[in-house]
Amino acid sequence: MNFIIAVDGPAASGKGTVASVLARHYGFPYLDTGLLYRAVGVASAGNLSEAAKLAARLDPASLDNPAYRTRQAGELASQVAASPEVRDALLDFQRRFAANPAGAVLDGRDIGTVIAPGAQAKLFVTASTGVRAERRWLQLLNQGERVTKEAVFADIVARDNRDSHRSAAPLVRAKDAALLDTSEMTIDHAFREALRLVELARSAPQGR
Ligand code: CDP
């Protein structure tokens, strides 16, 4: 069986950073599944019937686009991500990615619950809303977006709410996911703690 590391959590929790460093450490490919929804959200401008069609023919090679990292793209992603048709259309690609023979790291909202429920290691990465808003605000400023911290805070609260309360694959911690609260952690600290949790899962007997 290959070794899948599933990393889920709310917006700006640090899950992407933790996931990409884990992938580098283990030499596994890494998929930021949020980019799939961001790409579909941007291309469809949030139109749900368009979004389902676009999701079915999304080219995963085209995901490396700064336009998908904007504040508006995050909002559009969250809108189209509530559509079961969009989610279904993106399922196969994510499952095939996770089936990489050696292993894979995927981050998102439903990796440990829907995409790879059998993943050997599951992390649920979180941080306080204030810390997440601060991180996202700094990231957007660095990208050249002019926005207030209060607006980013409001965005995050609205997005958490939508992602957690939708009926299709809501953001929820899998029962067997280890919680990693990065509120007080540097990137290095979060990575070391994530590594410890993954190694713990790796050494646990199969069929926990
Ligand atoms: O970086 P951030 O956490 O803000 O967002 P992201 O991971 O890029 O995801 C953007 C949006 O896509 C989320 O708010 C979710 O609505 C949606 N998403 C999802 O529904 N399922 C996933 N596996 C990944 C993202």
Short mmCIF file of C-alpha atoms and ligand atoms in Angstrom, two decimals:
data_model
loop_
_atom_site.label_atom_id
_atom_site.label_comp_id
_atom_site.label_asym_id
_atom_site.label_seq_id
_atom_site.Cartn_x
_atom_site.Cartn_y
_atom_site.Cartn_z
CA MET A 1 0.00 0.00 0.00
CA ASN A 2 1.30 3.49 -0.79
CA PHE A 3 1.74 6.09 1.94
CA ILE A 4 -0.80 8.90 1.69
CA ILE A 5 -0.57 11.98 3.90
CA ALA A 6 -3.89 13.82 4.04
CA VAL A 7 -3.75 17.41 5.31
CA ASP A 8 -7.01 19.26 5.86
CA GLY A 9 -7.98 22.47 7.57
CA PRO A 10 -9.56 25.91 7.23
CA ALA A 11 -8.31 28.88 5.21
CA ALA A 12 -4.80 30.15 6.01
CA SER A 13 -4.25 27.59 8.76
CA GLY A 14 -0.77 26.77 7.48
CA LYS A 15 -1.83 23.45 5.93
CA GLY A 16 -0.26 24.23 2.54
CA THR A 17 3.10 25.07 4.09
CA VAL A 18 3.08 21.96 6.29
CA ALA A 19 1.96 19.75 3.38
CA SER A 20 4.58 20.99 0.94
CA VAL A 21 7.44 20.64 3.45
CA LEU A 22 6.28 17.12 4.36
CA ALA A 23 6.20 16.22 0.66
CA ARG A 24 9.75 17.46 0.20
CA HIS A 25 10.89 15.56 3.29
CA TYR A 26 9.45 12.23 2.10
CA GLY A 27 10.12 12.84 -1.61
CA PHE A 28 6.41 12.50 -2.46
CA PRO A 29 4.46 14.53 -5.01
CA TYR A 30 2.26 17.23 -3.48
CA LEU A 31 -1.17 18.41 -4.62
CA ASP A 32 -2.74 21.64 -3.34
CA THR A 33 -6.35 20.67 -4.10
CA GLY A 34 -7.56 24.20 -3.31
CA LEU A 35 -5.94 25.25 -6.58
CA LEU A 36 -8.33 22.98 -8.52
CA TYR A 37 -11.32 24.81 -7.01
CA ARG A 38 -9.63 28.18 -7.43
CA ALA A 39 -9.00 27.48 -11.13
CA VAL A 40 -12.60 26.38 -11.68
CA GLY A 41 -13.92 29.34 -9.67
CA VAL A 42 -11.94 31.86 -11.71
CA ALA A 43 -12.67 30.29 -15.10
CA SER A 44 -16.41 30.09 -14.43
CA ALA A 45 -16.65 33.42 -12.54
CA GLY A 46 -18.71 31.49 -9.98
CA ASN A 47 -21.37 30.30 -12.45
CA LEU A 48 -22.22 26.82 -11.17
CA SER A 49 -23.35 25.12 -14.38
CA GLU A 50 -20.30 26.51 -16.22
CA ALA A 51 -18.13 25.42 -13.29
CA ALA A 52 -19.19 21.77 -13.52
CA LYS A 53 -18.38 21.68 -17.24
CA LEU A 54 -15.03 23.39 -16.73
CA ALA A 55 -14.14 21.09 -13.84
CA ALA A 56 -14.69 18.06 -16.07
CA ARG A 57 -12.05 19.27 -18.50
CA LEU A 58 -9.66 21.09 -16.17
CA ASP A 59 -6.02 20.79 -17.20
CA PRO A 60 -4.05 20.18 -13.98
CA ALA A 61 -0.89 21.36 -15.76
CA SER A 62 -2.33 24.89 -15.81
CA LEU A 63 -2.65 25.37 -12.05
CA ASP A 64 0.52 27.35 -11.49
CA ASN A 65 -1.07 30.73 -12.11
CA PRO A 66 -0.78 33.70 -9.69
CA ALA A 67 -4.35 34.70 -10.65
CA TYR A 68 -5.53 31.72 -8.58
CA ARG A 69 -3.88 33.08 -5.42
CA THR A 70 -5.93 36.25 -5.14
CA ARG A 71 -8.54 37.09 -2.55
CA GLN A 72 -11.30 36.98 -5.16
CA ALA A 73 -10.16 33.57 -6.42
CA GLY A 74 -10.48 32.16 -2.87
CA GLU A 75 -14.02 33.47 -2.64
CA LEU A 76 -15.01 32.09 -6.08
CA ALA A 77 -13.39 28.74 -5.19
CA SER A 78 -15.47 28.43 -2.06
CA GLN A 79 -18.66 29.20 -4.04
CA VAL A 80 -18.09 26.57 -6.73
CA ALA A 81 -16.73 24.06 -4.18
CA ALA A 82 -20.20 23.79 -2.64
CA SER A 83 -21.48 22.21 -5.88
CA PRO A 84 -21.60 18.38 -5.78
CA GLU A 85 -21.21 18.28 -9.60
CA VAL A 86 -17.99 20.28 -9.42
CA ARG A 87 -16.63 18.08 -6.63
CA ASP A 88 -17.52 14.89 -8.52
CA ALA A 89 -15.77 16.12 -11.64
CA LEU A 90 -12.55 16.73 -9.68
CA LEU A 91 -12.63 13.47 -7.71
CA ASP A 92 -10.91 11.12 -10.18
CA PHE A 93 -7.92 13.33 -10.74
CA GLN A 94 -7.33 13.68 -6.98
CA ARG A 95 -7.71 9.93 -6.36
CA ARG A 96 -5.30 9.11 -9.19
CA PHE A 97 -2.80 11.59 -7.76
CA ALA A 98 -3.13 9.98 -4.33
CA ALA A 99 -2.48 6.53 -5.85
CA ASN A 100 1.12 7.39 -6.77
CA PRO A 101 2.99 4.13 -5.99
CA ALA A 102 5.42 5.47 -3.39
CA GLY A 103 3.06 7.90 -1.73
CA ALA A 104 1.56 11.37 -2.00
CA VAL A 105 0.68 14.44 0.06
CA LEU A 106 -2.61 16.23 -0.63
CA ASP A 107 -4.06 19.20 1.20
CA GLY A 108 -7.59 20.56 1.16
CA ARG A 109 -10.87 20.28 3.04
CA ASP A 110 -12.01 16.69 2.37
CA ILE A 111 -8.82 14.71 1.78
CA GLY A 112 -9.03 12.58 4.93
CA THR A 113 -12.81 12.20 4.71
CA VAL A 114 -13.66 11.80 1.00
CA ILE A 115 -10.65 11.71 -1.31
CA ALA A 116 -8.44 9.35 0.69
CA PRO A 117 -10.36 8.08 3.72
CA GLY A 118 -7.87 5.22 4.00
CA ALA A 119 -4.83 7.53 4.20
CA GLN A 120 -2.29 6.26 6.72
CA ALA A 121 -1.53 9.72 8.07
CA LYS A 122 -4.14 12.44 8.53
CA LEU A 123 -3.55 15.90 9.92
CA PHE A 124 -6.14 18.54 10.65
CA VAL A 125 -4.26 21.83 10.69
CA THR A 126 -5.87 24.81 12.31
CA ALA A 127 -5.11 28.17 13.98
CA SER A 128 -7.17 30.88 15.65
CA THR A 129 -9.23 33.07 13.32
CA GLY A 130 -7.18 36.15 14.26
CA VAL A 131 -3.89 34.45 13.44
CA ARG A 132 -5.21 33.09 10.15
CA ALA A 133 -6.56 36.52 9.15
CA GLU A 134 -3.20 38.12 9.96
CA ARG A 135 -1.29 35.54 7.89
CA ARG A 136 -3.60 35.82 4.90
CA TRP A 137 -3.56 39.62 5.07
CA LEU A 138 0.27 39.68 5.00
CA GLN A 139 0.28 37.18 2.13
CA LEU A 140 -2.16 39.30 0.10
CA LEU A 141 -0.14 42.46 0.81
CA ASN A 142 2.99 40.68 -0.42
CA GLN A 143 1.15 39.80 -3.60
CA GLY A 144 0.32 43.47 -4.07
CA GLU A 145 -3.37 43.32 -3.07
CA ARG A 146 -4.60 46.37 -1.18
CA VAL A 147 -7.03 45.19 1.46
CA THR A 148 -7.67 45.88 5.14
CA LYS A 149 -7.05 43.30 7.85
CA GLU A 150 -10.70 43.64 8.92
CA ALA A 151 -11.91 42.73 5.42
CA VAL A 152 -9.66 39.66 5.36
CA PHE A 153 -10.93 38.64 8.80
CA ALA A 154 -14.53 38.91 7.55
CA ASP A 155 -13.65 36.89 4.40
CA ILE A 156 -12.18 34.10 6.49
CA VAL A 157 -15.15 33.91 8.84
CA ALA A 158 -17.57 33.80 5.88
CA ARG A 159 -15.52 31.18 4.04
CA ASP A 160 -15.10 28.94 7.13
CA ASN A 161 -18.82 29.14 7.62
CA ARG A 162 -19.65 28.24 4.02
CA ASP A 163 -17.06 25.44 3.85
CA SER A 164 -18.18 23.89 7.13
CA HIS A 165 -21.92 24.05 6.54
CA ARG A 166 -22.27 22.95 2.91
CA SER A 167 -23.83 19.52 2.41
CA ALA A 168 -21.24 18.28 -0.14
CA ALA A 169 -18.02 17.19 1.59
CA PRO A 170 -18.05 19.85 4.33
CA LEU A 171 -14.87 20.86 6.11
CA VAL A 172 -14.77 18.54 9.09
CA ARG A 173 -11.97 16.87 11.02
CA ALA A 174 -11.81 13.15 10.21
CA LYS A 175 -12.21 11.04 13.35
CA ASP A 176 -8.71 9.63 12.92
CA ALA A 177 -6.99 12.94 12.04
CA ALA A 178 -4.39 14.37 14.42
CA LEU A 179 -5.02 18.00 15.35
CA LEU A 180 -2.22 20.47 14.73
CA ASP A 181 -2.90 23.99 16.02
CA THR A 182 -0.28 26.29 14.49
CA SER A 183 -1.50 29.52 16.18
CA GLU A 184 1.66 29.86 18.28
CA MET A 185 4.08 28.05 15.97
CA THR A 186 6.77 29.14 13.55
CA ILE A 187 6.86 27.30 10.21
CA ASP A 188 9.76 25.19 11.43
CA HIS A 189 7.98 24.27 14.66
CA ALA A 190 4.79 23.35 12.75
CA PHE A 191 6.79 21.16 10.37
CA ARG A 192 8.60 19.34 13.21
CA GLU A 193 5.31 18.70 14.99
CA ALA A 194 3.66 17.54 11.74
CA LEU A 195 6.56 15.18 11.10
CA ARG A 196 6.26 13.74 14.60
CA LEU A 197 2.52 13.11 14.07
CA VAL A 198 3.07 11.53 10.64
CA GLU A 199 5.82 9.25 11.99
CA LEU A 200 3.52 8.26 14.84
CA ALA A 201 0.82 7.29 12.34
CA ARG A 202 3.38 5.46 10.24
CA SER A 203 4.50 3.30 13.12
CA ALA A 204 0.93 2.59 14.27
CA PRO A 205 -0.40 -0.87 13.44
CA GLN A 206 -2.51 -0.97 10.23
CA GLY A 207 -6.30 -0.86 10.56
CA ARG A 208 -6.36 1.62 13.46
O1 CDP B 1 -5.52 28.71 0.91
P1 CDP B 1 -6.90 28.62 1.49
O2 CDP B 1 -6.97 27.67 2.62
O3 CDP B 1 -7.51 29.93 1.76
O4 CDP B 1 -7.84 28.06 0.37
P2 CDP B 1 -7.68 26.83 -0.59
O5 CDP B 1 -7.17 25.63 0.14
O6 CDP B 1 -6.95 27.26 -1.81
O7 CDP B 1 -9.21 26.54 -0.95
C1 CDP B 1 -10.04 27.52 -1.53
C2 CDP B 1 -11.49 27.03 -1.37
O8 CDP B 1 -11.65 25.83 -2.14
C3 CDP B 1 -11.91 26.65 0.04
O9 CDP B 1 -12.45 27.74 0.77
C4 CDP B 1 -12.93 25.55 -0.19
O10 CDP B 1 -14.21 26.07 -0.37
C5 CDP B 1 -12.49 24.92 -1.49
N1 CDP B 1 -11.83 23.63 -1.33
C6 CDP B 1 -12.63 22.51 -1.11
O11 CDP B 1 -13.83 22.63 -1.02
N2 CDP B 1 -12.08 21.27 -1.05
C7 CDP B 1 -10.75 21.12 -1.13
N3 CDP B 1 -10.25 19.88 -1.06
C8 CDP B 1 -9.91 22.23 -1.32
C9 CDP B 1 -10.49 23.49 -1.40
#
